[in-house]
Tab-separated table of C-alpha atoms and ligand atoms in Angstrom:
chain	number	residue	atom	x	y	z
N	754	MET	CA	-68.668	11.241	68.977
N	755	ASP	CA	-68.455	14.450	71.027
N	756	ASN	CA	-65.150	14.005	72.854
N	757	THR	CA	-65.935	16.746	75.371
N	758	LYS	CA	-68.765	14.623	76.742
N	759	ILE	CA	-67.154	11.221	77.099
N	760	THR	CA	-65.484	9.621	80.069
N	761	LEU	CA	-62.933	7.135	78.868
N	762	PRO	CA	-63.009	3.788	80.688
N	763	ASP	CA	-59.809	2.032	81.734
N	764	THR	CA	-57.785	1.268	78.629
N	765	VAL	CA	-57.092	-2.363	79.581
N	766	SER	CA	-59.001	-4.609	81.980
N	767	LEU	CA	-60.209	-8.132	82.613
N	768	ASP	CA	-63.959	-8.749	82.347
N	769	ASP	CA	-66.034	-9.643	85.433
N	770	ASP	CA	-65.849	-13.394	84.747
N	771	ALA	CA	-62.059	-13.253	84.288
N	772	GLY	CA	-62.674	-14.706	80.832
N	773	ALA	CA	-61.707	-11.899	78.437
N	774	LEU	CA	-59.243	-9.060	77.972
N	775	VAL	CA	-61.262	-5.865	77.537
N	776	ILE	CA	-59.610	-3.003	75.631
N	777	ILE	CA	-60.547	0.255	73.991
N	778	ASP	CA	-60.007	-0.245	70.254
N	779	GLN	CA	-57.675	2.700	69.693
N	780	THR	CA	-57.766	2.359	65.919
N	781	ARG	CA	-61.378	3.627	66.098
N	782	LEU	CA	-60.569	6.816	68.036
N	783	PRO	CA	-61.450	9.635	67.956
N	784	GLY	CA	-64.565	8.797	65.935
N	785	GLU	CA	-66.004	5.969	68.035
N	786	LEU	CA	-65.488	4.504	71.475
N	787	VAL	CA	-65.495	0.761	70.779
N	788	MET	CA	-64.667	-1.795	73.470
N	789	LEU	CA	-63.338	-5.209	72.450
N	790	ALA	CA	-63.524	-8.354	74.583
N	791	LEU	CA	-60.742	-10.694	73.442
N	792	THR	CA	-60.394	-14.272	74.601
N	793	LYS	CA	-57.997	-15.958	72.145
N	794	GLN	CA	-54.276	-15.342	72.139
N	795	GLU	CA	-54.418	-14.842	68.348
N	796	GLU	CA	-56.886	-11.974	68.843
N	797	ILE	CA	-54.676	-10.412	71.508
N	798	TRP	CA	-51.572	-10.756	69.312
N	799	GLU	CA	-53.439	-9.066	66.458
N	800	ALA	CA	-54.693	-6.270	68.743
N	801	ILE	CA	-51.129	-5.492	69.863
N	802	LYS	CA	-49.656	-5.789	66.351
N	803	THR	CA	-52.228	-3.472	64.768
N	804	LEU	CA	-52.145	-0.973	67.681
N	805	ARG	CA	-55.727	-1.523	68.804
N	806	VAL	CA	-53.961	-1.503	72.144
N	807	ARG	CA	-50.630	0.312	72.211
N	808	GLY	CA	-48.250	2.232	74.442
N	809	ALA	CA	-45.604	0.368	76.436
N	810	PRO	CA	-47.480	-0.110	79.758
N	811	ALA	CA	-50.800	-1.007	78.080
N	812	ILE	CA	-49.079	-3.591	75.894
N	813	GLY	CA	-47.438	-5.143	78.966
N	814	VAL	CA	-50.699	-5.407	80.910
N	815	SER	CA	-52.533	-6.802	77.857
N	816	ALA	CA	-49.876	-9.455	77.331
N	817	ALA	CA	-50.016	-10.445	81.019
N	818	ILE	CA	-53.781	-10.909	80.856
N	819	GLY	CA	-53.341	-12.649	77.502
N	820	LEU	CA	-50.952	-15.191	79.008
N	821	TYR	CA	-53.339	-15.864	81.886
N	822	LEU	CA	-56.148	-16.497	79.351
N	823	ALA	CA	-53.843	-18.781	77.360
N	824	ALA	CA	-52.976	-20.689	80.562
N	825	LYS	CA	-56.659	-21.122	81.325
N	826	GLU	CA	-57.306	-22.529	77.871
N	827	ILE	CA	-54.304	-24.879	78.026
N	828	ALA	CA	-55.396	-26.101	81.471
N	829	SER	CA	-58.818	-27.018	80.084
N	830	ALA	CA	-57.111	-29.582	77.822
N	831	VAL	CA	-53.990	-30.641	79.724
N	832	ILE	CA	-53.363	-31.878	83.271
N	833	ASP	CA	-49.751	-32.999	82.893
N	834	GLU	CA	-47.579	-30.179	84.301
N	835	ASP	CA	-44.632	-30.634	81.914
N	836	GLU	CA	-46.912	-30.368	78.929
N	837	PHE	CA	-48.723	-27.401	80.496
N	838	PHE	CA	-45.441	-25.507	81.012
N	839	SER	CA	-44.134	-26.254	77.546
N	840	ARG	CA	-47.390	-25.084	75.925
N	841	LEU	CA	-47.421	-21.995	78.148
N	842	LYS	CA	-43.889	-21.163	76.962
N	843	VAL	CA	-45.031	-21.413	73.339
N	844	SER	CA	-47.876	-18.962	74.131
N	845	ALA	CA	-45.511	-16.552	75.916
N	846	ASP	CA	-43.115	-16.573	72.949
N	847	TYR	CA	-46.003	-16.080	70.566
N	848	LEU	CA	-47.364	-13.035	72.434
N	849	ALA	CA	-43.803	-11.659	72.700
N	850	SER	CA	-43.506	-11.756	68.902
N	851	SER	CA	-46.279	-9.177	68.425
N	852	ARG	CA	-44.003	-6.099	68.670
N	853	PRO	CA	-40.244	-5.838	69.337
N	854	THR	CA	-39.481	-2.484	70.957
N	855	ALA	CA	-41.492	-1.799	74.137
N	856	VAL	CA	-39.698	-3.727	76.869
N	857	ASN	CA	-42.803	-3.798	79.106
N	858	LEU	CA	-44.163	-6.548	76.829
N	859	PHE	CA	-41.237	-8.867	77.611
N	860	TRP	CA	-41.060	-7.708	81.244
N	861	ALA	CA	-44.715	-8.635	81.850
N	862	LEU	CA	-44.496	-11.975	80.030
N	863	ASP	CA	-41.309	-12.934	81.931
N	864	ARG	CA	-42.980	-12.030	85.205
N	865	MET	CA	-45.997	-14.180	84.336
N	866	TYR	CA	-43.969	-17.145	83.107
N	867	ASN	CA	-41.678	-17.071	86.159
N	868	THR	CA	-44.761	-16.981	88.385
N	869	ALA	CA	-46.026	-20.109	86.633
N	870	LEU	CA	-42.667	-21.861	87.095
N	871	SER	CA	-42.694	-20.990	90.801
N	872	CYS	CA	-45.942	-23.005	91.088
N	873	ALA	CA	-44.391	-26.227	89.741
N	874	GLY	CA	-45.667	-29.228	91.663
N	875	GLN	CA	-48.853	-27.498	92.841
N	876	GLY	CA	-51.072	-28.648	89.972
N	877	VAL	CA	-52.190	-26.916	86.812
N	878	GLY	CA	-55.389	-25.473	88.342
N	879	ASN	CA	-53.480	-23.710	91.121
N	880	THR	CA	-50.986	-22.326	88.627
N	881	VAL	CA	-53.802	-20.784	86.587
N	882	LYS	CA	-55.210	-19.157	89.752
N	883	ARG	CA	-51.773	-17.718	90.580
N	884	LEU	CA	-51.464	-16.384	87.027
N	885	LEU	CA	-54.808	-14.628	87.395
N	886	ASP	CA	-53.585	-12.961	90.604
N	887	GLU	CA	-50.306	-12.009	88.952
N	888	ALA	CA	-51.981	-10.481	85.897
N	889	LEU	CA	-54.282	-8.444	88.163
N	890	SER	CA	-51.323	-7.370	90.257
N	891	ILE	CA	-49.435	-6.204	87.135
N	892	ARG	CA	-52.525	-4.201	86.163
N	893	GLU	CA	-52.961	-2.667	89.623
N	894	GLY	CA	-49.221	-1.990	89.754
N	895	ASP	CA	-49.457	-0.070	86.493
N	896	ILE	CA	-52.193	2.200	87.860
N	897	ALA	CA	-50.216	2.864	91.030
N	898	SER	CA	-46.933	3.519	89.258
N	899	CYS	CA	-48.527	5.895	86.735
N	900	ARG	CA	-50.056	7.814	89.634
N	901	ARG	CA	-46.681	8.096	91.329
N	902	ILE	CA	-45.097	9.286	88.080
N	903	GLY	CA	-47.855	11.884	87.895
N	904	GLU	CA	-47.105	13.104	91.426
N	905	TYR	CA	-43.367	13.376	90.731
N	906	GLY	CA	-44.023	15.012	87.376
N	907	LEU	CA	-46.278	17.620	88.958
N	908	THR	CA	-43.309	18.912	90.965
N	909	LEU	CA	-41.631	19.907	87.683
N	910	ILE	CA	-44.449	21.929	86.119
N	911	ASN	CA	-46.557	24.925	87.111
N	912	ASP	CA	-50.162	25.969	86.748
N	913	GLY	CA	-50.615	27.732	83.417
N	914	ASP	CA	-47.538	26.189	81.751
N	915	GLY	CA	-47.400	25.503	78.039
N	916	ILE	CA	-46.356	21.877	77.655
N	917	LEU	CA	-45.451	19.952	74.521
N	918	THR	CA	-45.991	16.206	74.250
N	919	HIS	CA	-45.268	13.753	71.446
N	920	CYS	CA	-47.152	10.569	70.528
N	921	ASN	CA	-49.499	9.328	73.250
N	922	ALA	CA	-48.069	8.451	76.634
N	923	GLY	CA	-51.329	9.183	78.397
N	924	GLN	CA	-54.127	7.102	79.881
N	925	LEU	CA	-54.658	5.395	76.523
N	926	ALA	CA	-51.078	4.086	76.679
N	927	ALA	CA	-51.502	2.563	80.152
N	928	VAL	CA	-54.453	1.390	82.245
N	929	ARG	CA	-55.170	4.863	83.698
N	930	TYR	CA	-53.369	8.269	83.890
N	931	GLY	CA	-50.469	7.293	81.583
N	932	THR	CA	-46.901	8.424	82.133
N	933	ALA	CA	-46.098	11.678	80.306
N	934	LEU	CA	-49.680	12.912	80.643
N	935	ALA	CA	-50.183	11.715	84.231
N	936	PRO	CA	-49.066	15.064	85.744
N	937	ILE	CA	-51.478	16.867	83.435
N	938	HIS	CA	-54.422	14.629	84.413
N	939	LEU	CA	-53.606	14.792	88.138
N	940	GLY	CA	-53.095	18.543	87.975
N	941	ARG	CA	-56.393	18.964	86.168
N	942	GLU	CA	-58.172	16.929	88.904
N	943	ARG	CA	-56.749	19.487	91.353
N	944	GLY	CA	-58.009	22.471	89.397
N	945	MET	CA	-54.782	23.331	87.570
N	946	ASN	CA	-54.814	24.491	83.967
N	947	PHE	CA	-52.147	23.703	81.431
N	948	ARG	CA	-51.913	24.602	77.766
N	949	VAL	CA	-50.889	21.343	76.139
N	950	TYR	CA	-49.497	21.213	72.619
N	951	THR	CA	-49.520	17.814	70.976
N	952	ASP	CA	-47.914	17.192	67.636
N	953	GLU	CA	-49.808	14.904	65.265
N	954	THR	CA	-47.133	12.193	65.427
N	955	ARG	CA	-46.956	10.945	61.876
N	956	PRO	CA	-47.540	8.410	60.522
N	957	LEU	CA	-50.115	6.885	62.913
N	958	LEU	CA	-51.243	10.167	64.486
N	959	GLN	CA	-51.214	9.048	68.113
N	960	GLY	CA	-50.736	12.675	69.203
N	961	MET	CA	-53.737	14.047	67.323
N	962	ARG	CA	-56.058	11.035	67.553
N	963	LEU	CA	-55.272	9.815	71.067
N	964	SER	CA	-53.544	12.440	73.232
N	965	ALA	CA	-55.917	15.153	72.056
N	966	THR	CA	-58.916	12.849	72.626
N	967	GLU	CA	-58.075	12.023	76.230
N	968	LEU	CA	-57.064	15.601	77.049
N	969	VAL	CA	-60.295	17.021	75.604
N	970	ALA	CA	-62.294	14.372	77.494
N	971	ASN	CA	-60.622	15.504	80.729
N	972	GLY	CA	-61.197	19.192	80.070
N	973	VAL	CA	-57.580	20.091	79.312
N	974	ASP	CA	-56.774	22.956	76.928
N	975	VAL	CA	-55.074	21.179	74.008
N	976	THR	CA	-53.730	22.483	70.716
N	977	ILE	CA	-52.755	20.190	67.854
N	978	ILE	CA	-49.769	21.063	65.693
N	979	CYS	CA	-48.162	19.288	62.760
N	980	ASP	CA	-44.887	17.562	63.569
N	981	ASN	CA	-42.931	20.177	61.606
N	982	MET	CA	-44.307	23.066	63.721
N	983	VAL	CA	-42.468	22.146	66.913
N	984	SER	CA	-39.555	24.514	66.330
N	985	GLN	CA	-41.908	27.404	65.647
N	986	VAL	CA	-44.014	26.948	68.821
N	987	MET	CA	-40.839	26.657	70.874
N	988	ARG	CA	-39.332	29.731	69.290
N	989	ALA	CA	-42.563	31.650	69.943
N	990	GLY	CA	-42.104	30.979	73.677
N	991	LEU	CA	-45.222	28.830	73.983
N	992	ILE	CA	-43.518	25.809	75.542
N	993	ARG	CA	-42.220	25.734	79.128
N	994	SER	CA	-41.331	22.035	79.125
N	995	VAL	CA	-41.582	18.851	77.075
N	996	LEU	CA	-43.076	15.654	78.543
N	997	VAL	CA	-42.749	12.355	76.662
N	998	GLY	CA	-42.894	8.650	77.484
N	999	ALA	CA	-40.535	5.790	76.622
N	1000	ASP	CA	-40.772	2.333	75.132
N	1001	ARG	CA	-37.415	1.282	76.493
N	1002	ILE	CA	-34.662	3.037	78.417
N	1003	ALA	CA	-31.115	1.698	78.095
N	1004	ALA	CA	-28.713	1.320	81.028
N	1005	ASN	CA	-26.935	4.543	80.011
N	1006	GLY	CA	-30.175	6.560	79.918
N	1007	ASP	CA	-30.654	6.656	76.146
N	1008	VAL	CA	-34.368	6.533	75.437
N	1009	CYS	CA	-36.158	4.668	72.685
N	1010	ASN	CA	-39.570	6.215	72.037
N	1011	LYS	CA	-41.952	7.027	69.198
N	1012	ILE	CA	-40.294	8.153	65.984
N	1013	GLY	CA	-39.777	11.908	66.149
N	1014	THR	CA	-38.973	12.052	69.861
N	1015	SER	CA	-35.268	12.644	69.245
N	1016	GLY	CA	-36.025	15.552	66.908
N	1017	VAL	CA	-38.197	17.179	69.584
N	1018	ALA	CA	-35.390	16.666	72.130
N	1019	ILE	CA	-32.811	18.264	69.846
N	1020	LEU	CA	-35.088	21.278	69.335
N	1021	ALA	CA	-35.764	21.534	73.082
N	1022	ALA	CA	-32.002	21.633	73.739
N	1023	HIS	CA	-31.610	24.335	71.092
N	1024	TYR	CA	-34.246	26.521	72.763
N	1025	CYS	CA	-33.092	25.627	76.339
N	1026	ILE	CA	-36.448	23.999	77.188
N	1027	PRO	CA	-36.413	21.165	79.784
N	1028	PHE	CA	-37.029	17.778	78.179
N	1029	TYR	CA	-38.476	15.183	80.585
N	1030	VAL	CA	-39.017	11.473	79.947
N	1031	LEU	CA	-41.650	9.867	82.190
N	1032	ALA	CA	-41.713	6.083	82.537
N	1033	PRO	CA	-41.958	3.339	85.157
N	1034	VAL	CA	-38.767	1.481	86.106
N	1035	SER	CA	-40.222	-1.535	84.259
N	1036	THR	CA	-39.367	0.397	81.070
N	1037	ILE	CA	-35.659	0.370	81.973
N	1038	ASP	CA	-33.791	-2.492	80.316
N	1039	LEU	CA	-30.354	-3.090	81.808
N	1040	CYS	CA	-29.702	-5.688	79.083
N	1041	SER	CA	-29.619	-2.812	76.577
N	1042	ASP	CA	-26.402	-0.987	77.359
N	1043	ARG	CA	-27.123	1.939	75.004
N	1044	GLY	CA	-29.978	3.043	72.801
N	1045	ASP	CA	-28.519	1.484	69.658
N	1046	ASP	CA	-28.802	-1.970	71.269
N	1047	ILE	CA	-32.613	-1.719	71.169
N	1048	GLU	CA	-34.438	-3.179	68.196
N	1049	ILE	CA	-36.555	-0.632	66.359
N	1050	GLU	CA	-39.765	-1.914	64.847
N	1051	GLN	CA	-40.113	-1.322	61.111
N	1052	ARG	CA	-43.702	-0.990	59.954
N	1053	SER	CA	-45.444	-1.052	56.604
N	1054	GLY	CA	-44.721	1.851	54.263
N	1055	ALA	CA	-48.457	2.042	53.541
N	1056	GLU	CA	-48.895	3.713	56.953
N	1057	VAL	CA	-46.979	6.684	55.493
N	1058	SER	CA	-48.106	6.697	51.884
N	1059	ASP	CA	-51.702	5.462	51.919
N	1060	MET	CA	-53.347	5.074	55.274
N	1061	TRP	CA	-54.887	8.500	55.913
N	1062	PHE	CA	-55.394	9.547	52.315
N	1063	LYS	CA	-58.304	8.949	49.958
N	1064	LYS	CA	-55.769	7.596	47.497
N	1065	ARG	CA	-52.057	6.828	47.709
N	1066	MET	CA	-50.019	10.044	47.988
N	1067	ALA	CA	-46.624	8.601	47.038
N	1068	PRO	CA	-45.595	7.903	43.468
N	1069	GLU	CA	-45.388	4.233	42.553
N	1070	GLY	CA	-41.747	3.188	42.540
N	1071	ALA	CA	-40.705	5.304	45.557
N	1072	THR	CA	-39.563	3.384	48.624
N	1073	VAL	CA	-41.083	4.315	51.983
N	1074	TYR	CA	-38.982	4.000	55.153
N	1075	ASN	CA	-41.107	3.664	58.303
N	1076	PRO	CA	-39.223	3.073	61.570
N	1077	ALA	CA	-41.715	3.276	64.449
N	1078	PHE	CA	-39.236	4.499	67.096
N	1079	ASP	CA	-35.995	6.419	67.481
N	1080	TYR	CA	-33.218	6.905	70.033
N	1081	THR	CA	-32.866	10.052	72.109
N	1082	ASP	CA	-29.338	10.485	73.464
N	1083	ASN	CA	-29.130	10.666	77.235
N	1084	GLY	CA	-27.372	14.053	76.991
N	1085	LEU	CA	-30.592	15.620	75.680
N	1086	ILE	CA	-32.705	14.463	78.637
N	1087	THR	CA	-33.093	16.886	81.549
N	1088	ALA	CA	-34.505	14.208	83.892
N	1089	LEU	CA	-36.134	10.797	83.914
N	1090	VAL	CA	-39.331	10.825	85.963
N	1091	THR	CA	-39.945	7.292	87.243
N	1092	ASP	CA	-42.357	5.699	89.688
N	1093	ARG	CA	-39.484	5.604	92.183
N	1094	GLY	CA	-38.514	9.240	91.842
N	1095	ILE	CA	-36.842	11.748	89.542
N	1096	ILE	CA	-33.338	10.952	88.374
N	1097	ARG	CA	-30.807	13.121	86.614
N	1098	PRO	CA	-27.446	12.693	84.845
N	1099	PRO	CA	-25.122	10.889	84.997
N	1100	TYR	CA	-27.779	8.326	84.109
N	1101	ARG	CA	-25.699	5.168	84.200
N	1102	GLU	CA	-25.118	5.800	87.898
N	1103	SER	CA	-28.557	7.192	88.777
N	1104	ILE	CA	-30.336	4.349	86.921
N	1105	ALA	CA	-28.223	1.692	88.651
N	1106	GLU	CA	-29.037	3.335	91.977
N	1107	ILE	CA	-32.808	3.558	91.438
N	1108	ILE	CA	-33.201	0.055	90.071
N	1109	LYS	CA	-31.391	-1.644	93.020
I	2191	LIG	O1	-46.405	2.705	68.572
I	2191	LIG	P1	-47.011	3.081	69.884
I	2191	LIG	O2	-48.225	3.929	69.755
I	2191	LIG	O3	-47.214	1.877	70.780
I	2191	LIG	O4	-45.899	3.978	70.581
I	2191	LIG	C1	-46.142	4.478	71.860
I	2191	LIG	C2	-45.056	5.343	72.363
I	2191	LIG	O5	-44.055	5.561	71.719
I	2191	LIG	C3	-45.208	5.875	73.753
I	2191	LIG	O6	-44.607	7.123	73.868
I	2191	LIG	C4	-44.543	4.908	74.739
I	2191	LIG	O7	-45.009	3.594	74.549
I	2191	LIG	C5	-44.760	5.299	76.147
I	2191	LIG	S1	-46.427	5.024	76.649
I	2191	LIG	C6	-46.581	5.449	78.277
């Protein structure tokens, strides 16, 4: 596939008949653009678990549509409301078990389930209709909030800047635009040129496979580096600022994001480079007081030792440790760029203020 000639469709949508979740299968990128139409909650759970769809906002929207589809299926077999609600709760808990770290998953499912509860007494059919509207509103809300993040983010960067990003917090991690890459995409639409550096993001290579793919497709100058080259490109003066996303932001401003984010932040502080985290307020979790309260997903060691190699590259007998996320201390973050504006330290206060 020639990535310079493709236009990526929305990452997550509902098909025209409102009968299937449609996603780009991100495990097939950059080689092939494959769309999947998923109807069963088991398929949607598997797609989230295996990162066919990934990135905090995209997971949230997928789960919302997934719960609507589950509600529709339950309603085809059940008319008793109590039974409908109890089966819907089982589906919500099931979808929530797909991945533990990105709070948008739980945020979207709670919003959907509470919408269903608010329809009690109106009949199962009406509840399903309301869930369809709610899922579409979560999806539309994601597009709008990513655009706002992009506008705010653009005020922090300049035409011609060298910008480093980590993992993929771009359009492939949301419905459109993304968070960390939204300013780049919006700026590009307006004729601005940035030099974006993306690290590979071991072990699943979201930076090389996904960020580079969407940036190339949108005509952005992008350079791929290995994860261990970040210090060198910063030292060489190639990076004016760092833009990353978040899977969950604690009440004190600590950020949980893709493994390796904290290392990039520590290096940025060393070289006095601004380090910005871009995320919607739905990524803030006031129930997590500090970063360490957030559960970090542990994934299979085979992603490190086997997945991208013709044969296993680790000796038998060695243990592989594979946490998918890490915590970046609030003191390393220059600003949080949200869909409600840019906030700065002290984060406990500025977060409480913006979330009111
Ligand atoms: O494991 P992934 O690919 O789902 O991790 C994604 C990230 O860490 C992103 O940076 C984060 O979800 C923000 S996406 C706007």
